[in-house]
Coordinates of C-alpha atoms in Angstrom, one line a residue:
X12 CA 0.0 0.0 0.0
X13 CA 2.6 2.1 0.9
X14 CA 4.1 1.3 -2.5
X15 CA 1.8 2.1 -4.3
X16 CA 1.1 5.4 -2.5
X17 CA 4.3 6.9 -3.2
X18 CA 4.2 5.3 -6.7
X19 CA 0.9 7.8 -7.9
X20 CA 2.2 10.8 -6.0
X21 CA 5.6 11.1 -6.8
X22 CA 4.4 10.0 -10.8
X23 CA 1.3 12.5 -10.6
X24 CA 3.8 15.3 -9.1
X25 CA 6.8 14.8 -11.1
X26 CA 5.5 16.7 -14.5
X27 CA 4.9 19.8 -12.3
X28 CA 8.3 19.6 -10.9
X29 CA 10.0 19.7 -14.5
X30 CA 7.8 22.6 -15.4
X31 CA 8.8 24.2 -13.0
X32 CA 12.5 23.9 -13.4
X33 CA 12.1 25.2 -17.1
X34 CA 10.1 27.8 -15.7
X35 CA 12.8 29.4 -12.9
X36 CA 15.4 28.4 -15.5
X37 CA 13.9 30.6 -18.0
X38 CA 13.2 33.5 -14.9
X39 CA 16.5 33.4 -13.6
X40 CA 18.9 32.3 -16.1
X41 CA 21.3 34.8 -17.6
X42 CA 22.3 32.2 -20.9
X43 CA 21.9 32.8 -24.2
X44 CA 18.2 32.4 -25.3
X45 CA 19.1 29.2 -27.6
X46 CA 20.5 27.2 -24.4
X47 CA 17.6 28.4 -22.3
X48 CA 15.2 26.6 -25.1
X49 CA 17.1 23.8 -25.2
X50 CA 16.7 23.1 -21.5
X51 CA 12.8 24.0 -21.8
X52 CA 12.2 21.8 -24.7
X53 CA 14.3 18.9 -22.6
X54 CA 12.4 19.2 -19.5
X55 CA 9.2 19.6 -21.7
X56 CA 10.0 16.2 -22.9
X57 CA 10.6 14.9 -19.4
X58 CA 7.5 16.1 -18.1
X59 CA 6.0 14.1 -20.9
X60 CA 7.3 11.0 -20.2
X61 CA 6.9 11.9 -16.6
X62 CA 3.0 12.1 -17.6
X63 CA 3.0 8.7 -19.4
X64 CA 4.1 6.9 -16.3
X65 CA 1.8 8.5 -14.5
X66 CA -1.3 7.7 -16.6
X67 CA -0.2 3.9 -16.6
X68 CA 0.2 3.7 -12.8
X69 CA -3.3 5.2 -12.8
X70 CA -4.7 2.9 -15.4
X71 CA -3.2 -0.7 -13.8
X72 CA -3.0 0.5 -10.2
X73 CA -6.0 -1.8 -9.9
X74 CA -4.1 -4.8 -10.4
X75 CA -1.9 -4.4 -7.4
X76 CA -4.4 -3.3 -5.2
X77 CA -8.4 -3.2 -4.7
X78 CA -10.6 -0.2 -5.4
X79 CA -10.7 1.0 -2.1
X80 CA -7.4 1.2 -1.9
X81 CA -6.7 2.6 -4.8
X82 CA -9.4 5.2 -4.5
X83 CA -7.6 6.0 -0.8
X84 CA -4.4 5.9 -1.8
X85 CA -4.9 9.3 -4.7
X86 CA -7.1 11.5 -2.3
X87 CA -5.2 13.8 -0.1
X88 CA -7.8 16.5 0.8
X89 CA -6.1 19.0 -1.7
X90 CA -5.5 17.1 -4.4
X91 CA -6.5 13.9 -6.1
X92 CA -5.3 11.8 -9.4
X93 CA -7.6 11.0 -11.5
X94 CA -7.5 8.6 -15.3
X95 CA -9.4 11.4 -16.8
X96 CA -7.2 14.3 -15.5
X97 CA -4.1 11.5 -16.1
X98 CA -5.7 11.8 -20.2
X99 CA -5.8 15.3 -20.2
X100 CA -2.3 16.2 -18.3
X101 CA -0.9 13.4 -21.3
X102 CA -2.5 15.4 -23.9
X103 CA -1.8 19.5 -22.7
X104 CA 2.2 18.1 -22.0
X105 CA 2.3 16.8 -25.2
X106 CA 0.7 19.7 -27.0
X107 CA 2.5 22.1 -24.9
X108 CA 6.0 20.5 -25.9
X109 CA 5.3 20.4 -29.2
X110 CA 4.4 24.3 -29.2
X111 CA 7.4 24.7 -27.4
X112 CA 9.0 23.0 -30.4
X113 CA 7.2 25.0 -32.9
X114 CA 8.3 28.0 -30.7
X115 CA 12.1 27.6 -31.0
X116 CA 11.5 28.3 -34.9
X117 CA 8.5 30.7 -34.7
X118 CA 10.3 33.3 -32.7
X119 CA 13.8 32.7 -34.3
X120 CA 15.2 36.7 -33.9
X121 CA 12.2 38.1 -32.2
X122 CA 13.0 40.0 -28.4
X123 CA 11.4 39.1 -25.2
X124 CA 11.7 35.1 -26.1
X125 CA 13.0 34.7 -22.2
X126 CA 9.9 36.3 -20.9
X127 CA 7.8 34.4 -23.7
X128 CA 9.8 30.8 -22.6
X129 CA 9.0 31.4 -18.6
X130 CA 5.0 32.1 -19.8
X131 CA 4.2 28.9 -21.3
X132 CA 6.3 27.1 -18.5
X133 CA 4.5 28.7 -16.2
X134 CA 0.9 28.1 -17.6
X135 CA 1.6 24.9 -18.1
X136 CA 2.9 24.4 -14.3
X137 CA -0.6 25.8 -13.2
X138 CA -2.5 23.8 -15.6
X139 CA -1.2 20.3 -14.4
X140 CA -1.8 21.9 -10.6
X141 CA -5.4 22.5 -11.7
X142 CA -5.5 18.8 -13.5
X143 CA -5.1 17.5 -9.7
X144 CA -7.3 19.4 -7.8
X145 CA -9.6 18.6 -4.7
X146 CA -10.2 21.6 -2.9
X147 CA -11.5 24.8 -3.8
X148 CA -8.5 26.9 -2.9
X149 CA -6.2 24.8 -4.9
X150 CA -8.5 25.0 -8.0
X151 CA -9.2 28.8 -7.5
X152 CA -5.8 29.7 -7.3
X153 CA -4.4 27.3 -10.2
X154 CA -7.1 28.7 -12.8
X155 CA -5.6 32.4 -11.9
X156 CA -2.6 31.5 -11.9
X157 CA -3.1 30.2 -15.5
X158 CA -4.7 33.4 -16.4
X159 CA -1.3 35.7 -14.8
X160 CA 0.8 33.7 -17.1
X161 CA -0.9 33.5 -20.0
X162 CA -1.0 37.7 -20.2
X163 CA 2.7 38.3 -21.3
X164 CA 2.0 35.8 -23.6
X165 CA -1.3 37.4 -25.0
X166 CA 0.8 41.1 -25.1
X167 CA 4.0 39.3 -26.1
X168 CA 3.1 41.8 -29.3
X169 CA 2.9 45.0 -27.0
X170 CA 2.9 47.5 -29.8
X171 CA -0.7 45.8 -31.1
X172 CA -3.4 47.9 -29.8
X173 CA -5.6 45.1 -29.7
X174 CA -3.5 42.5 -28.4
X175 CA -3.5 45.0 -25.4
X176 CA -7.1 45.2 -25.6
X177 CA -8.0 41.6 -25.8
X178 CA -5.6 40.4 -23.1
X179 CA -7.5 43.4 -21.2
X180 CA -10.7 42.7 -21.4
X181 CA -9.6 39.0 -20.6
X182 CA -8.4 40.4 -17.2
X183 CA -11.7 41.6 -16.5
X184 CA -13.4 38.2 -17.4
X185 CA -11.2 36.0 -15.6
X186 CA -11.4 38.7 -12.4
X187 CA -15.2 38.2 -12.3
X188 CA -14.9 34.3 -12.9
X189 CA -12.8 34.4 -9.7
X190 CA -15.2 36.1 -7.7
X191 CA -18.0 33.6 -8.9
X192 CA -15.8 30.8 -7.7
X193 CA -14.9 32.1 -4.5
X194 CA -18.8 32.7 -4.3
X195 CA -19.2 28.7 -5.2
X196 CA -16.5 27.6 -3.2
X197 CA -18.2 29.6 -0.1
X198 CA -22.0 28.6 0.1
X199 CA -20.4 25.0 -1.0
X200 CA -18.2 25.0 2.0
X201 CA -20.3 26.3 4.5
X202 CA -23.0 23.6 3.7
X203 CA -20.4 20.4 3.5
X204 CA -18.3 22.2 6.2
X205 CA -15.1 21.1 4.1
X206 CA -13.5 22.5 1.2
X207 CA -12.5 19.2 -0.1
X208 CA -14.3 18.6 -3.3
X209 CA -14.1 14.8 -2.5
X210 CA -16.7 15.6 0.7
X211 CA -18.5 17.6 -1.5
X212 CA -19.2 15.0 -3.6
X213 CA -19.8 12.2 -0.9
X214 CA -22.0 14.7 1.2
X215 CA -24.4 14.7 -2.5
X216 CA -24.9 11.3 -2.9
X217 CA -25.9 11.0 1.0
X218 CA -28.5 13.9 1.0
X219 CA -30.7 15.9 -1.5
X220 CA -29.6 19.2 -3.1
X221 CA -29.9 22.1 -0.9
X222 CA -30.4 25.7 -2.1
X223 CA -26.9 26.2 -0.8
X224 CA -25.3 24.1 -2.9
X225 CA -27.7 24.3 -6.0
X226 CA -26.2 28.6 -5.9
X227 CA -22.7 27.0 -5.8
X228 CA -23.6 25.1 -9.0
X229 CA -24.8 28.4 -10.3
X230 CA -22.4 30.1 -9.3
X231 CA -19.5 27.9 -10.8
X232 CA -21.4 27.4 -13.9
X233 CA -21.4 31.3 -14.6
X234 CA -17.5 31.0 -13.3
X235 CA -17.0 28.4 -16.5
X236 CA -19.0 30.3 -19.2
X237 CA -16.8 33.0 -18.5
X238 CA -13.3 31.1 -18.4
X239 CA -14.3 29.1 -22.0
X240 CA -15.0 32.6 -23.3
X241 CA -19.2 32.2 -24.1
X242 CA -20.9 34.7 -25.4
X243 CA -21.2 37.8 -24.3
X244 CA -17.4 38.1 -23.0
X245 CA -16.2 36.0 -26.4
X246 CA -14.4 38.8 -27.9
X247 CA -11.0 38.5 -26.3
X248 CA -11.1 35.1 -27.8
X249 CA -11.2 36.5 -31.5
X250 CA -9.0 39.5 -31.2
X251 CA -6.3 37.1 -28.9
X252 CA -5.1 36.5 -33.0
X253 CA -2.8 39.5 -32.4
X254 CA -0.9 37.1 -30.5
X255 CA 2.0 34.8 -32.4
X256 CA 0.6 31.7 -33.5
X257 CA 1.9 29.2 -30.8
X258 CA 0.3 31.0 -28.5
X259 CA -2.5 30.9 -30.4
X260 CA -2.6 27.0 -30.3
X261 CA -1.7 26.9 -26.7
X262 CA -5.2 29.2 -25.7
X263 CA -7.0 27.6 -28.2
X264 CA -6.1 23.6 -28.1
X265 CA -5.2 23.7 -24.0
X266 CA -6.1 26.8 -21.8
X267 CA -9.8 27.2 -23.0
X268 CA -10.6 23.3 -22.6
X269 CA -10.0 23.6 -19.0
X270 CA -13.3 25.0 -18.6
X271 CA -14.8 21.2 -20.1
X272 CA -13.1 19.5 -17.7
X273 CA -14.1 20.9 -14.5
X274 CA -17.3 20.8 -15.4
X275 CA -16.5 17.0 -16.3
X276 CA -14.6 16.9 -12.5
X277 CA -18.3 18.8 -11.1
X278 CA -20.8 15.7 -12.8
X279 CA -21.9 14.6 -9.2
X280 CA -22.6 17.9 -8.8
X281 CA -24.2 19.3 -12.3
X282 CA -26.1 15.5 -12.2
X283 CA -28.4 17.6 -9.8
X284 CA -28.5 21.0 -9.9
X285 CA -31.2 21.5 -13.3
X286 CA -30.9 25.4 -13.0
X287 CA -27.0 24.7 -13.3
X288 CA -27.4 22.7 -16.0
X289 CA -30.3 24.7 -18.1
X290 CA -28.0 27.9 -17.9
X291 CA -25.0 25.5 -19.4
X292 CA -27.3 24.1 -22.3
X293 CA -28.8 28.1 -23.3
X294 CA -25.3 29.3 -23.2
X295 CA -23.7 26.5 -24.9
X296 CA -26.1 26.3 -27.4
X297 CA -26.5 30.2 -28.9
X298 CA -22.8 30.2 -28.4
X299 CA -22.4 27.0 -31.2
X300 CA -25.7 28.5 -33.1
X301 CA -23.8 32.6 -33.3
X302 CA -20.2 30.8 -34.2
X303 CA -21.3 28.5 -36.9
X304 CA -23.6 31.9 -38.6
X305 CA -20.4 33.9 -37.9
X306 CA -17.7 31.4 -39.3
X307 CA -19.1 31.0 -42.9
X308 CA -18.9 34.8 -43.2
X309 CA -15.4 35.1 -42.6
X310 CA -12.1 34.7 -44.8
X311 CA -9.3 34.9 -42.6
X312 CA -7.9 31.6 -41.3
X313 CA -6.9 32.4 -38.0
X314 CA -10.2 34.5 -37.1
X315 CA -12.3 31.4 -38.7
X316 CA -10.2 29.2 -36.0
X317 CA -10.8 31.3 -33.8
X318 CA -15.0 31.3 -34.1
X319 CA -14.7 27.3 -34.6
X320 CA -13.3 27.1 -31.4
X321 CA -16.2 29.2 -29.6
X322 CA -18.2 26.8 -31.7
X323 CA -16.8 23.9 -30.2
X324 CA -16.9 25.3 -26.6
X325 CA -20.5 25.9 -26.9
X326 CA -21.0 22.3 -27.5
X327 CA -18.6 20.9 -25.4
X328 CA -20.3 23.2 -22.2
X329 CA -23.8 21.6 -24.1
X330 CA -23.0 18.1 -23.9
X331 CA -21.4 18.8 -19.9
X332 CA -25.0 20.6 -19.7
X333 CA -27.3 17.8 -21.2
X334 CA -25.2 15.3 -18.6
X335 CA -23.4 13.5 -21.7
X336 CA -20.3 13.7 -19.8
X337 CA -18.1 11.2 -21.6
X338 CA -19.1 12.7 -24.9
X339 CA -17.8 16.4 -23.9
X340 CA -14.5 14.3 -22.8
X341 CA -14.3 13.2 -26.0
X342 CA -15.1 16.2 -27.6
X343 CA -12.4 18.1 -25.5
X344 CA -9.9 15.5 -26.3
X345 CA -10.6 15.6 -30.2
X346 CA -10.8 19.6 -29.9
X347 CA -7.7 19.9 -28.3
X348 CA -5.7 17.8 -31.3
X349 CA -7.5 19.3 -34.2
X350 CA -7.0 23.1 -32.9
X351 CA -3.4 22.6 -32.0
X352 CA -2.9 20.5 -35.3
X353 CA -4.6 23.7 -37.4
X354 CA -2.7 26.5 -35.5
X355 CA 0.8 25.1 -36.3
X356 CA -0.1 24.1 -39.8
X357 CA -2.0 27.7 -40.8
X358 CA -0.2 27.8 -43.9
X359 CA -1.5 24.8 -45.4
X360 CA -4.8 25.4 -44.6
X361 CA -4.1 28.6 -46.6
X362 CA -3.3 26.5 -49.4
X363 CA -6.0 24.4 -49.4
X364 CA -8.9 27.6 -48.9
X365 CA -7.1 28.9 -52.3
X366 CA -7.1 25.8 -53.9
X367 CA -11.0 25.3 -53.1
X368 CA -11.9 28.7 -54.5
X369 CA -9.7 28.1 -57.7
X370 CA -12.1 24.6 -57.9
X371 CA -15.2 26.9 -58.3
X372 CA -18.7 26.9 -56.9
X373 CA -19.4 23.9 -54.6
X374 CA -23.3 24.7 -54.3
X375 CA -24.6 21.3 -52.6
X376 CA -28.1 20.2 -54.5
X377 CA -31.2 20.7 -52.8
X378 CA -32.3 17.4 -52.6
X379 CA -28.8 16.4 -50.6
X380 CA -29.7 19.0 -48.2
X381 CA -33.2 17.3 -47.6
X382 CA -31.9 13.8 -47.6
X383 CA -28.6 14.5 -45.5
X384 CA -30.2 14.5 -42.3
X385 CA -32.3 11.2 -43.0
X386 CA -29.3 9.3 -43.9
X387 CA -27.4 10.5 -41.6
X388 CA -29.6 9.6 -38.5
X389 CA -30.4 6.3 -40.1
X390 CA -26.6 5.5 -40.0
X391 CA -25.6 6.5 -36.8
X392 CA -28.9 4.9 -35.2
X393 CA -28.0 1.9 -37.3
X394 CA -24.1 1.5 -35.9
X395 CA -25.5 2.6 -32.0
X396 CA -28.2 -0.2 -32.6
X397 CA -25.1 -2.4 -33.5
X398 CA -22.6 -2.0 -31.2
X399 CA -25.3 -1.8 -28.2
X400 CA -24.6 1.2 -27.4
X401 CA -27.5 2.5 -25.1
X402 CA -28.2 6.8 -25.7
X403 CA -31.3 9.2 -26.2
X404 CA -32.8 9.1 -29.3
X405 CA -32.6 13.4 -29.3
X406 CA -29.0 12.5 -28.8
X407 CA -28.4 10.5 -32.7
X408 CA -30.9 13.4 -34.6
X409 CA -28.8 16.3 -32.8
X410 CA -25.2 14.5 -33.9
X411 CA -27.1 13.3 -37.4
X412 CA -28.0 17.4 -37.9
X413 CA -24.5 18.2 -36.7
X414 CA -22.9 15.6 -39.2
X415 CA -25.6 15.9 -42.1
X416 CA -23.1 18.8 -43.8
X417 CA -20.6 15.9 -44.4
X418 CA -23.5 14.1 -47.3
X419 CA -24.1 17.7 -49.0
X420 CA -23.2 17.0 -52.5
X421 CA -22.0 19.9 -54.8
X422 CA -23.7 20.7 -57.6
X423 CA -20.6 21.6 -60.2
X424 CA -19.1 18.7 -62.0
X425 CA -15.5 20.6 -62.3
X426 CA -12.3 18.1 -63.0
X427 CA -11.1 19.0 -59.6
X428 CA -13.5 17.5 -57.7
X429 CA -14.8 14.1 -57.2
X430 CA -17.4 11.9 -58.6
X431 CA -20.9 12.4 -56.7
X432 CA -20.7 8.9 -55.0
X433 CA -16.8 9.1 -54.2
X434 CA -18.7 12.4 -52.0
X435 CA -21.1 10.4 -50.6
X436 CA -18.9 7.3 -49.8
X437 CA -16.1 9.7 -48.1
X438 CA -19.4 11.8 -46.1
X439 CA -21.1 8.5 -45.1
X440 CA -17.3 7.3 -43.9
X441 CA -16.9 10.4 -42.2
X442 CA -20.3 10.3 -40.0
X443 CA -19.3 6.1 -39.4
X444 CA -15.9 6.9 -37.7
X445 CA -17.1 9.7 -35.6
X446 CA -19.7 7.5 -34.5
X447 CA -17.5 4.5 -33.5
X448 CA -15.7 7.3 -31.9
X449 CA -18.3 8.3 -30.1
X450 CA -18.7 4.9 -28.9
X451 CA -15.7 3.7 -28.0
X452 CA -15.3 6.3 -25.7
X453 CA -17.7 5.0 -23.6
X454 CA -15.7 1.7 -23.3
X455 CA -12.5 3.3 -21.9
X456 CA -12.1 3.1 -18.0
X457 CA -12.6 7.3 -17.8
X458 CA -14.6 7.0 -14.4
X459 CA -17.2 8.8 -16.1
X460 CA -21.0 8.2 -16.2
X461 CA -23.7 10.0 -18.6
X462 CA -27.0 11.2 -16.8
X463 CA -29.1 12.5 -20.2
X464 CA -31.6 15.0 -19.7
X465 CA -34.6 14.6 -21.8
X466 CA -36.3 18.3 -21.3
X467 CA -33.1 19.9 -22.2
X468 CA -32.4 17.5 -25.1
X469 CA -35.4 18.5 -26.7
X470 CA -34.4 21.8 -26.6
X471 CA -31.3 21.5 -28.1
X472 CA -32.4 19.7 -30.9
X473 CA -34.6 22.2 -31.7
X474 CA -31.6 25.3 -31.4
X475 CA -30.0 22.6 -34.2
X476 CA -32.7 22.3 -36.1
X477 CA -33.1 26.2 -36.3
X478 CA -29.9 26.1 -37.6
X479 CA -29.9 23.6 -39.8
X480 CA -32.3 25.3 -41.3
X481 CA -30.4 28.4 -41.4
X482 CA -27.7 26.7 -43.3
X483 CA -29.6 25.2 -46.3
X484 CA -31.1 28.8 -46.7
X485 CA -27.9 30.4 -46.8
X486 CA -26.8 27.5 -49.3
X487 CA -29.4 27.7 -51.4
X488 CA -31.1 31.2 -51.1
X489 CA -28.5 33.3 -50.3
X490 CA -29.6 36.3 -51.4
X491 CA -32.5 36.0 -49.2
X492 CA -29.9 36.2 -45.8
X493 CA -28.4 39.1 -47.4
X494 CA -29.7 42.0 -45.2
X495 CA -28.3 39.8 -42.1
X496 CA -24.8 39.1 -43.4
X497 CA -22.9 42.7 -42.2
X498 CA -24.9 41.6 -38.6
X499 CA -23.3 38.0 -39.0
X500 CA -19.9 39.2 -40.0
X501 CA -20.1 41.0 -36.8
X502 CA -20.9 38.8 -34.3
X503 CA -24.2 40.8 -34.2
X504 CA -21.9 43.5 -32.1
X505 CA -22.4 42.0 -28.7
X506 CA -18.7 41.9 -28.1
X507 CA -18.2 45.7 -29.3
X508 CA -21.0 46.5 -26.6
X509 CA -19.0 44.0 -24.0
X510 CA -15.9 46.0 -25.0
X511 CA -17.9 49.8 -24.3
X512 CA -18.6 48.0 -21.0
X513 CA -15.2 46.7 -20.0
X514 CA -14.1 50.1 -20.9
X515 CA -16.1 51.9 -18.5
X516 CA -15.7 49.4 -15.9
X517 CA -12.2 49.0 -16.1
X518 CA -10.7 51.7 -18.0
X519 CA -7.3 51.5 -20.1
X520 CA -4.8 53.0 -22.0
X521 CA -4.8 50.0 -24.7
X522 CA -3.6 52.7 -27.6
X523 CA -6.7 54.2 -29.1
X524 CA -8.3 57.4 -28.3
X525 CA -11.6 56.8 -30.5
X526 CA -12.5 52.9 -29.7
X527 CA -15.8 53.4 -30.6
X528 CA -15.0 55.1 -34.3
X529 CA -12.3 52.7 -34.8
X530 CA -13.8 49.4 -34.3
X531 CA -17.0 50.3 -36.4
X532 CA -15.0 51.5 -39.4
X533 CA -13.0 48.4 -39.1
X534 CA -15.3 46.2 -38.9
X535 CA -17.4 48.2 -42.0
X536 CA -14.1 47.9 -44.1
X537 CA -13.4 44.6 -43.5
X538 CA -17.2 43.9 -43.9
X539 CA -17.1 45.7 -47.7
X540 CA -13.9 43.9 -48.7
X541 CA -14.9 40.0 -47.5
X542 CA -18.3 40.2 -48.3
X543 CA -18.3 39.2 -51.6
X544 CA -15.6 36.6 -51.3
X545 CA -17.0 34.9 -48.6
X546 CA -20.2 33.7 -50.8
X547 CA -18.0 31.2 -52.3
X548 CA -15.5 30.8 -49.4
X549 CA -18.9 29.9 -47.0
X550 CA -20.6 27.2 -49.5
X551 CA -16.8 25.7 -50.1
X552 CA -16.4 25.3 -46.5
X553 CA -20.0 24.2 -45.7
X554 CA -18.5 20.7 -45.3
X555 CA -15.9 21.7 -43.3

């Protein structure tokens, strides 16, 4: 027992330690910036391997000792292993070395890379803290402390007004989200009289939800909407671009997901607390509704990244909300790959956006649009019925209307593209794999357990259906979505009156004397000049 004790802690502790050498190495040292990578990308690689271990002692603990031990064995009061957080330390240590990687060349001649090499060791120090938190003040303080490090990163640009201005307004969200979670943390420890989040979670399956605790769940449900950047404080999200581009990947494919997994960690909780979980589902859901609209209006790589990712958070902090827990895990895991994969590989993406506009008009047929979401459901229902997999019926429509895109088939018949039922063989393939996907993540040992909620899944399959709808309009009848698409382009300007807010609030000197005029001519000019090429650029990308 005593064995295996030490075996977790110092293997759960020992990818913090490493991060935290490159981090005071990269404070402190007075080397030349090349050796001061060198021993960050090392210890990077360490911490990684560190990580694997740690996931495997995790994973096969069991076989050396019972449950009970086990379970004993990771809980400490203030911290506690777990195979989920084991997955996602694995993944963000990866990711993070490989930006680290990507960083060595990025910034090749650019100042400030000591300050830039201490950041990402330091945000990724407090995000493996975070990973292994059970108690309120150790979570509190880890997701700030990700936050303080993550700014000279955001401003590593300082001369960009709205770098300044995003990491800003940032500050202001991640300030409130603090005081919301010292709120939760509060009415939650006063009714379990511990701030261990293991005795929270015992003390709910003992006893009914009190008002107490169904606030906290409020409380830190507002905290998360917040930290994954939701709509209305989503801006700082989009204009965080300013930033170089492996920062970029590191908000985008590790930072933001942290929000998924606490909620993930809070299940017990959420399983209970309705109000909780209704806010989660209407904020989650116009967040993936605005961010799809706003995407297909949009030209610019990075920004169309950018609103996927909202996109994704809103579903992600949807499934969490409709209790499909092991589905947001997967969705956080897949996110987290594909966002850091597109960051560090922009310029290929460019390639391929100009290679689909130099293949024409991709206009899908009307009658693939009406079929799409019939064959679509009939083939996911078909594998689930299959393998034996047991989940709400509102659960296949809403993936087959999320996947139904996929089976749109163009109506040009230009050389470059493929044969109608090569498109239809690759789309059907498509919605099969992200179904076994879906699937097989319910057979890995996660420690996670779904609770659906029926009232709530009907009302996200009819915020999909809407737009659905909304899609095969703009498709087919664009002309009739025309007066909305300067609206669209703009995020219907709820972050420019977020901005006017955080402004008065919290007042700066980010570098413009005439916000106001500013953003609205920029956004008018860059309204006028993508307007027209987005037509194509949207119905190309409709698959996407």
């Amino acid at each position: 027992m005593d064995a295996l004790y030490t075996t977790v802690w110092v293997s759960s502790l020992t990818p913090i330690a490493f991060m935290l050498l490159a981090f005071i190495q990269a404070s402190f040292s007075r080397d030349a910036v090349d050796r001061i990578w060198s021993r960050m990308v090392n210890l990077s690689w360490l911490a990684f391997a560190a990580a694997v271990i740690h996931l495997l002692v995790l994973s096969f603990g069991h076989l050396f000792s019972n449950e009970e031990d086990l379970k004993r064995s990771v809980t400490s009061g203030w911290l506690a292993p777990s195979v989920f957080g084991a997955v996602v330390a694995l993944l963000v240590q990866f990711l993070g070395t490989l930006i680290a990687v990507f960083s060595t060349r990025y910034l090749q001649g650019e100042a400030k890379q000591q300050s830039y090499i201490s950041g990402l060791a330091g945000v990724l120090v407090c995000v493996q803290l975070l990973l292994l938190a059970d108690h309120w003040i150790v979570l509190i303080l880890a997701w700030a402390l990700v936050g303080v490090s993550l700014q000279p990163l955001l401003c590593f640009y300082s001369d960009r007004p709205f770098a300044r201005l995003a990491a800003h307004k940032k500050r202001l969200a991640d300030r409130i989200a603090d005081l919301l979670l010292i709120l939760a943390a509060l009415t939650a420890w006063i009714e379990v009289g511990s701030g261990s989040l293991s005795d929270l979670y015992a003390h709910i399956e003992q006893v009914e939800l009190s008002f107490s605790l169904h606030l906290s769940a409020i409380f830190l449900v507002l905290a998360i909407i917040l930290r994954t950047a939701l709509l209305p404080v989503h801006g700082w999200l989009i204009q965080v671009m300013e930033a170089p581009t492996p920062v970029s990947a590191l908000l985008h494919a590790g930072v933001i997901n942290l929000g998924g997994f606490v909620l993930i960690s809070f299940a017990p909780l959420l399983d209970k607390a309705f109000i909780a979980s209704g806010i989660l589902v209407v904020f989650g859901l116009a967040a993936a509704v605005l961010a799809g609209l706003v995407m297909l209006t949009r030209i610019s790589i990075k920004v169309r990244l950018a609103w996927s990712t909202l996109a994704q958070m809103g579903f992600m902090i949807l499934e969490a909300g409709l209790g499909l827990y092991t589905l947001a895990a997967l969705h956080l895991i897949g996110h987290s790959i594909y966002k850091a994969q597109a960051f560090l590989a922009a310029s290929s993406m460019v390639r391929h956006t100009k290679l689909a506009i130099m293949q024409g008009s991709t206009k899908p047929t009307a009658w693939s649009i009406i079929i799409a979401p019939l064959i679509a459901a009939l083939s996911v229902f078909s594998l689930v019925t299959i393998t034996g997999q047991v989940w709400p019926i509102w659960w296949t429509l809403i993936m087959a209307l999320a996947w139904s895109p996929l089976l749109w088939i163009a109506e040009s018949n230009s050389t470059y593209q493929q044969s109608r039922v090569t498109d239809l063989i690759n789309g059907l393939g498509m919605i099969l794999v992200l179904t076994v996907l879906a699937v097989l993540i319910h057979k890995v040992p996660l420690g996670l357990s779904d609770s659906p909620r029926d009232t709530l899944g009907a009302l996200t399959l009819t915020g999909m259906f809407f737009l659905y709808l909304v899609l095969a309009v703009l498709q087919l009848w664009p002309e009739r979505l025309a007066v909305w698409r300067r609206s669209v382009y703009a995020g219907f300007y709820i972050d420019e009156y977020f901005t006017r807010l955080t402004l008065k609030l919290w007042p700066t000197d980010w570098g413009s004397t005439a916000w106001s005029g500013l953003r609205h001519q920029s956004i008018k000019a860059d309204a006028s000049r993508d307007i027209e090429a987005t037509d194509n650029v949207a119905k190309g990308d409709s698959k996407a």
